[in-house]
Short mmCIF file of C-alpha atoms in Angstrom, two decimals:
data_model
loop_
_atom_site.label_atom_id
_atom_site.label_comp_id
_atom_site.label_asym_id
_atom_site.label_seq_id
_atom_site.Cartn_x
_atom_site.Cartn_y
_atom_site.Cartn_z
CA UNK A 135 0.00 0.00 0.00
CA UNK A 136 1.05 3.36 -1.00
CA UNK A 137 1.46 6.67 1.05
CA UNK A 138 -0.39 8.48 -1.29
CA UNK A 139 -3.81 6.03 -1.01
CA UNK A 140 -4.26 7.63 2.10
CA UNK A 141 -5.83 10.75 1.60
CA UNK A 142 -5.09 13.57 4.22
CA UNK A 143 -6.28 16.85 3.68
CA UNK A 144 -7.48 17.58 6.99
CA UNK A 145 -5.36 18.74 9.41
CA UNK A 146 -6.97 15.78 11.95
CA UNK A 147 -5.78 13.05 9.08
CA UNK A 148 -2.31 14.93 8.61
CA UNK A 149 -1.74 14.57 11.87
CA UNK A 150 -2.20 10.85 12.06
CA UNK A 151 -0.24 9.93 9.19
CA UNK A 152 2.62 12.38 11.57
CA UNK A 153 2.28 10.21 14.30
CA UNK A 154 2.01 7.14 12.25
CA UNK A 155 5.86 7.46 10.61
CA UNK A 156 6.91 8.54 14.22
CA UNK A 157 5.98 5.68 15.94
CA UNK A 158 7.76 3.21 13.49
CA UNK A 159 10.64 3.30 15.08
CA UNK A 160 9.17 2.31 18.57
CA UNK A 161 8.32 -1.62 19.56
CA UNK A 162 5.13 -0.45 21.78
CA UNK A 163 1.40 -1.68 20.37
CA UNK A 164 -0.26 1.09 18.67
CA UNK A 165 -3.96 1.27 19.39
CA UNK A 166 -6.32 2.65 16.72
CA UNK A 167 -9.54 4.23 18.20
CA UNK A 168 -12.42 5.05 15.71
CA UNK A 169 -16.32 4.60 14.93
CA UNK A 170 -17.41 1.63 12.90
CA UNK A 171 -16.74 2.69 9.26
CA UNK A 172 -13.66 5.23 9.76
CA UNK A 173 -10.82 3.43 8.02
CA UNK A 174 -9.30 1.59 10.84
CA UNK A 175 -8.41 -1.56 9.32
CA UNK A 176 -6.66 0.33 6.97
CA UNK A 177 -4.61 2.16 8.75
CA UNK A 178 -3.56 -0.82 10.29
CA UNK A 179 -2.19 -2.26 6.84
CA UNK A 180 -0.77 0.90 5.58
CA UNK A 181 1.31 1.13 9.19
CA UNK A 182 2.18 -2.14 8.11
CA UNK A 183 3.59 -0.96 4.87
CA UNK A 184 5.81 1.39 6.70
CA UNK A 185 7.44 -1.35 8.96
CA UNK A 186 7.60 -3.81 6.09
CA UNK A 187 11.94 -3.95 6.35
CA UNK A 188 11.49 -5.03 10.36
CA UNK A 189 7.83 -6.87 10.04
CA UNK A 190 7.82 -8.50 6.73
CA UNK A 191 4.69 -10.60 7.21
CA UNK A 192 0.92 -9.11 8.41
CA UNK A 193 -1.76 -10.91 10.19
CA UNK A 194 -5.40 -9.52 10.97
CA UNK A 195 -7.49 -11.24 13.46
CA UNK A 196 -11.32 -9.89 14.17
CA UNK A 197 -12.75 -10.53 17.27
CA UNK A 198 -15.78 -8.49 16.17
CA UNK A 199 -17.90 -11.39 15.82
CA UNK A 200 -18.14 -13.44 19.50
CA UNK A 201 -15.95 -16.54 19.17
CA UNK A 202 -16.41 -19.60 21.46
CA UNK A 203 -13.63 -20.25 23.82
CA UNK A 204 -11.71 -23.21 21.70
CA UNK A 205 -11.98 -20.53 18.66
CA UNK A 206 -9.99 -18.07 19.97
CA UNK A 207 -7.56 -20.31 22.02
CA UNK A 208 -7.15 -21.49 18.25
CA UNK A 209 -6.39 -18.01 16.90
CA UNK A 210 -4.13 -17.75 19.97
CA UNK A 211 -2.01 -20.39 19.21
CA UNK A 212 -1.54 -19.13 15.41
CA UNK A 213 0.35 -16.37 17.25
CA UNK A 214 2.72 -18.59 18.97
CA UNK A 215 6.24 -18.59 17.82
CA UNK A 216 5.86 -16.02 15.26
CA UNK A 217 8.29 -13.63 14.63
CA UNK A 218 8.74 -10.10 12.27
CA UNK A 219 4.71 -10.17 12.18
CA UNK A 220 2.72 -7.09 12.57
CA UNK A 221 -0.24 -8.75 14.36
CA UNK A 222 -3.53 -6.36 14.06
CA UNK A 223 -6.63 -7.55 16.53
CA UNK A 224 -10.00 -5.78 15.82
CA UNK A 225 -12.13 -5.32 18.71
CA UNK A 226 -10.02 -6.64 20.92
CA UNK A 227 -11.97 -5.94 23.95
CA UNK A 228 -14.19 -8.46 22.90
CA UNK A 229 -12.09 -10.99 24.64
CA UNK A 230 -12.84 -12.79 27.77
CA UNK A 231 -11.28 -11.23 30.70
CA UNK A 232 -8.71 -14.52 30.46
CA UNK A 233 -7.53 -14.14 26.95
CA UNK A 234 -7.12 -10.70 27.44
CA UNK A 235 -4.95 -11.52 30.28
CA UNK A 236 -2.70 -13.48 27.93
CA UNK A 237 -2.84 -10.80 25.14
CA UNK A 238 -1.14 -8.66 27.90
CA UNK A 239 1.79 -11.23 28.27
CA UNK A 240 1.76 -11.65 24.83
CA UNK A 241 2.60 -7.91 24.03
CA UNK A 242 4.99 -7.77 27.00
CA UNK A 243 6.94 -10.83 25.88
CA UNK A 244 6.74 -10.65 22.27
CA UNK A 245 8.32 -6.18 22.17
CA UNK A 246 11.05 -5.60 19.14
CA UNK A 247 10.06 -9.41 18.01
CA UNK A 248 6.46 -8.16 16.59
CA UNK A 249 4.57 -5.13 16.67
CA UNK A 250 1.29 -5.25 18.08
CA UNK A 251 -1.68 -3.17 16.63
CA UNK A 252 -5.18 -3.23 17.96
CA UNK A 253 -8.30 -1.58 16.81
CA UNK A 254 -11.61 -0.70 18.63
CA UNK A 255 -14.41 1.62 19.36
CA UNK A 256 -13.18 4.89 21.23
CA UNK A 257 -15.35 3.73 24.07
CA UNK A 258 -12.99 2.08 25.98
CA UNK A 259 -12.74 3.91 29.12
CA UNK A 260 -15.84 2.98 30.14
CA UNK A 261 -15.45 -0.80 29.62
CA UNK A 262 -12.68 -0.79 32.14
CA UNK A 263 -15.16 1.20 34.67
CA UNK A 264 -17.29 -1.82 34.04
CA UNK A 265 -15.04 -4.51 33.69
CA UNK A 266 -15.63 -5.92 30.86
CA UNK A 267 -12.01 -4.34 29.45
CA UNK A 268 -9.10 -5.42 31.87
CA UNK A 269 -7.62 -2.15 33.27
CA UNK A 270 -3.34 -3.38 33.08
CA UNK A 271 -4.09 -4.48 29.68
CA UNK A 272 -5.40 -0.93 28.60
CA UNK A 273 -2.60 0.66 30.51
CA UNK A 274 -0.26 -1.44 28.75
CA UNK A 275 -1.94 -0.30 24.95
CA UNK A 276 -2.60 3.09 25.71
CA UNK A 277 0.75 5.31 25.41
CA UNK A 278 0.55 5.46 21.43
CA UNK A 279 -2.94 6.05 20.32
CA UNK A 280 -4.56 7.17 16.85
CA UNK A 281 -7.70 8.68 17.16
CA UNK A 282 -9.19 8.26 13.60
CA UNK A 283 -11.85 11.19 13.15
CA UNK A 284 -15.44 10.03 11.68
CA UNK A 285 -16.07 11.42 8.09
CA UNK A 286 -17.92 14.13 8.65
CA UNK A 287 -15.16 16.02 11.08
CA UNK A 288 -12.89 15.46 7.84
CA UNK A 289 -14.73 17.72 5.39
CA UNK A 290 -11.62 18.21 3.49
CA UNK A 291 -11.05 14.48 2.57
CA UNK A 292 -14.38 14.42 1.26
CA UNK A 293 -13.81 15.60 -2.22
CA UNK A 294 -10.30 13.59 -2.72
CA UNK A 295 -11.99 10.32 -1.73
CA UNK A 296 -15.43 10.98 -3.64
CA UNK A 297 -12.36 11.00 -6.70
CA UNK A 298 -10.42 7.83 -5.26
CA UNK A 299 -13.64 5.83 -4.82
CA UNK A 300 -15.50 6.51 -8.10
CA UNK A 301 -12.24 5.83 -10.25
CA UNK A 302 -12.20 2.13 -7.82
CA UNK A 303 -15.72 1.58 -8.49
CA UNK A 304 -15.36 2.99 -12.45
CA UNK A 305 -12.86 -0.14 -13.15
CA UNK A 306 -14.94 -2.30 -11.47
CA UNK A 307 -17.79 -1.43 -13.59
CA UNK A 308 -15.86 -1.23 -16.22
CA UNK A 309 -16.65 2.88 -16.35
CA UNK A 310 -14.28 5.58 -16.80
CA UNK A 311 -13.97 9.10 -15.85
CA UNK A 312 -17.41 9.05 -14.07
CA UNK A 313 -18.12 12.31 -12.32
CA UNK A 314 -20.43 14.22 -9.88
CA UNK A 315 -22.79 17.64 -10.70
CA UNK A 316 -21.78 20.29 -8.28
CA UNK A 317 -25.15 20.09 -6.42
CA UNK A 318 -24.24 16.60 -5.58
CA UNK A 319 -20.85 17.39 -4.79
CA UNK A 320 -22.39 20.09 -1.97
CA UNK A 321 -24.88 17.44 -1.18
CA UNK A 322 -21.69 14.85 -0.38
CA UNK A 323 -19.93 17.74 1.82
CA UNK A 324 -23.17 18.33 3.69
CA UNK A 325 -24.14 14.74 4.48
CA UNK A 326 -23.85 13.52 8.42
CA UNK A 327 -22.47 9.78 7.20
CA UNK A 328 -23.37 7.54 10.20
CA UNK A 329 -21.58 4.92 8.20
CA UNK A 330 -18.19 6.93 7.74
CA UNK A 331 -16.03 5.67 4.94
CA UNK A 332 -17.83 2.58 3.97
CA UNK A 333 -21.24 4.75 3.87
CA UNK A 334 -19.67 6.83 1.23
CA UNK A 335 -17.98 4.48 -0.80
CA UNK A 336 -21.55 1.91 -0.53
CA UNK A 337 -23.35 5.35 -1.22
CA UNK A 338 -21.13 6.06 -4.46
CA UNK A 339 -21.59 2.27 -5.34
CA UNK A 340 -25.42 2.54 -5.88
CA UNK A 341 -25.16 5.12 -8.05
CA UNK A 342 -22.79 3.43 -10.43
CA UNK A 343 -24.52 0.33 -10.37
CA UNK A 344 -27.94 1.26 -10.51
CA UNK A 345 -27.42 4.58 -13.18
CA UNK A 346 -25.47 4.51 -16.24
CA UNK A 347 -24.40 8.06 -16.99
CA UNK A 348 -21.36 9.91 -17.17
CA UNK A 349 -22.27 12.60 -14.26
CA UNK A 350 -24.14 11.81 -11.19
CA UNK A 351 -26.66 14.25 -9.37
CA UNK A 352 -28.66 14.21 -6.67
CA UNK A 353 -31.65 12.45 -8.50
CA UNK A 354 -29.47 9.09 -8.27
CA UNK A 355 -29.45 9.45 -4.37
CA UNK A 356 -30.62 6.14 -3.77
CA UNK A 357 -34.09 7.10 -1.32
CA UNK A 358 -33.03 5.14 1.61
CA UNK A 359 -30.40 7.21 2.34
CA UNK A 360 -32.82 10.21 3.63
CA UNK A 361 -34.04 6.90 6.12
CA UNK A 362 -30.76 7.90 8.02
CA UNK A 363 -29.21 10.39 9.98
CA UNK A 364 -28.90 13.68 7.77
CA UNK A 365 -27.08 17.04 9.03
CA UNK A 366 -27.21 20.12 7.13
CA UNK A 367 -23.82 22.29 7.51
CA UNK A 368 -24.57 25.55 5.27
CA UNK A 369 -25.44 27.43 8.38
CA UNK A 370 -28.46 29.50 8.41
CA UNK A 371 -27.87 32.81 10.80
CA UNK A 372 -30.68 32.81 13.77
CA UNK A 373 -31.66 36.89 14.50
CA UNK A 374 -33.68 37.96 17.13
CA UNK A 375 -36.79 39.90 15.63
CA UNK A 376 -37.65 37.72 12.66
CA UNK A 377 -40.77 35.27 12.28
CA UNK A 378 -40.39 32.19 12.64
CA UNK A 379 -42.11 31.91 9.28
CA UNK A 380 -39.41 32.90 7.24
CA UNK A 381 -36.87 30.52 8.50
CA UNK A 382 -39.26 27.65 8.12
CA UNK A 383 -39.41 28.85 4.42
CA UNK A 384 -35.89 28.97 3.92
CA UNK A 385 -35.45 25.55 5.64
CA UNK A 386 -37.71 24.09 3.05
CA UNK A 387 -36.42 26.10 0.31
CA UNK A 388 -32.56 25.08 0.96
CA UNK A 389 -33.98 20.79 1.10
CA UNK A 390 -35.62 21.47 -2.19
CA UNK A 391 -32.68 22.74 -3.77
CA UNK A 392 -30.42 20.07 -2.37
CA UNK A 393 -32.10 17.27 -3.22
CA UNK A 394 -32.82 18.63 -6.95
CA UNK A 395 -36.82 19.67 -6.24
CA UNK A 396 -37.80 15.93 -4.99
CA UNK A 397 -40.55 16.47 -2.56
CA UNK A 398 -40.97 12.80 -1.33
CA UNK A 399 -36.67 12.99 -0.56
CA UNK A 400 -37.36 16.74 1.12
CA UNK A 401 -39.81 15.52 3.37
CA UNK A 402 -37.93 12.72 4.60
CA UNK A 403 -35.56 14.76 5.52
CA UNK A 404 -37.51 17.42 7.25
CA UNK A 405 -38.98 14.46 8.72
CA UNK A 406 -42.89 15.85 7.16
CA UNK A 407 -45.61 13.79 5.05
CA UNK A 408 -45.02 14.95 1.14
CA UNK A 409 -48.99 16.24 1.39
CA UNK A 410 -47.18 18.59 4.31
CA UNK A 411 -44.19 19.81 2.15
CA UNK A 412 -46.53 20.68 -0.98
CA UNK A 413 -48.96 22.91 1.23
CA UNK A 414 -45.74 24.56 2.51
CA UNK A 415 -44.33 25.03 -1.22
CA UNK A 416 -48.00 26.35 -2.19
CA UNK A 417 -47.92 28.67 1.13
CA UNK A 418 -44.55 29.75 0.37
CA UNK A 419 -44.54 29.88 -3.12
CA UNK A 420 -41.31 27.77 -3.79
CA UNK A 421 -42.22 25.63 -7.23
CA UNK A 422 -41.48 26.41 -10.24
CA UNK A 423 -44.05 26.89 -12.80
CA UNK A 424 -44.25 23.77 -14.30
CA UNK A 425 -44.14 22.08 -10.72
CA UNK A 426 -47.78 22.44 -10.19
CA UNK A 427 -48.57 19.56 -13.40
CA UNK A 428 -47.32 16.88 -10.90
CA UNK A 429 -49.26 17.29 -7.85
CA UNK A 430 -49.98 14.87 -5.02
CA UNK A 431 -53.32 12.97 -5.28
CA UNK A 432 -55.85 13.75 -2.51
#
């Protein structure tokens, strides 16, 4: 894996690729901290490609999914004897307090002769105030950390990886040089993603697969995406001394124009029946002329 896969724009990602070249050089565990989605896997391999001359070989081992108890003494014993492996465990705190007792020796014993990396949700302080995450082992993980930002704190990547994922998905599909209209592009910068990373790259996907043309607009938003969690970041100034109506117009007015005059997609996102957001676009006067030939049946 190349560097220059890994796209960081933001000053959060620039600083974890920083960190990430600094820490080669040490033998502690490295322990990636991010929401489902956020690229953490990844950055485990791409670590992996910097370390490549002391750590030649690269396991991955996901404890995401419960394993019985013979399971994971199996997986266990793969690690025994190895040497020059960077060994990355996802959702390691998965692990019965016993296994994660022997993780802990394993790291200990096992420094300069392979490089630990573990992933997991960033919620792990609290599963050592309950238990359920063994507080030496955390102690033991915790001195280099990467805290791997959700997608929509990393505005700046947006753009670059909307590029890097539609030229992936274009060879798949045997498509070149697809591209987005600018009023999806705003529409891709303004969207919450829940998901992260795999919710855009899924999101782009659909669109692909399911529409064959060489620019993609909001009209190709597949409609379970306004099912989800949707966040609107072209702020709209509150002043004191204004009615209320006015802001609900512009409210409705700004949906409509993001999601290309849809009213079924605008109300789901306003969270209103479609009958609701036509008697609002009637009351405020926000279709166009020829709008009014489609209505909604009584």
């Amino acid at each position: 894996m190349e560097e220059s896969n890994f796209i960081a724009l933001s000053p959060s990602t620039r600083k974890i690729l920083d960190r990430m070249k600094q820490a080669v050089s040490s033998d502690l565990p490295i322990l990636f901290l991010g929401e489902s989605g956020t690229g953490k896997s990844y950055l485990g391999y791409l670590f992996h490609s910097f370390c490549k001359d002391r750590f030649p070989q690269y396991q991955v081992f996901d404890f995401s999914v419960s394993e019985s108890e013979e399971e994971t003494s199996e997986i266990f014993s793969k690690l025994d004897g190895k040497a020059g492996v960077t060994i990355f465990l996802e959702a390691f705190s998965n692990l019965n307090p016993s296994f994660q007792v022997q993780l802990l020796q394993k790291i200990r014993n096992e420094k300069g002769k392979n490089r630990y990396l573990l992933s997991d949700q960033p919620d792990l302080t609290e599963k050592v105030k309950s238990g359920r995450l063994q507080e030496s082992l955390m102690t033991e993980i915790q001195t280099l950390q990467v805290k791997i930002p959700m997608l929509r704190e990393r505005k700046e990547d947006i753009p670059p990886l909307t590029r890097f994922f539609l030229d992936l998905i274009g060879k798949r599909y045997n498509r070149k040089n697809i591209k987005i209209s600018e009023k999806l592009g705003k529409f891709l910068l303004e969207y919450d993603y829940p998901g992260n990373l795999h919710q855009l790259k899924n999101l782009l996907e659909a669109m692909v697969s399911m529409h064959n043309v060489k620019t993609l607009d909001t009209k190709h938003l597949p409609p379970e995406l306004f099912e989800t969690g949707y966040k609107q970041n072209d702020n709209l100034t509150v002043r004191t001394g204004i009615p209320l109506r006015d802001y609900e117009r512009e409210i409705i007015r700004r949906n409509l124009i993001l999601v290309n005059g849809n009213r079924e997609k605008a109300a789901r996102i306003l969270g209103i029946s479609e009958r609701t957001i036509y008697r609002k676009i009637t009351e405020f006067e926000l279709f166009d002329s020829e709008d009014g030939k489609n209505l909604p049946s009584s």
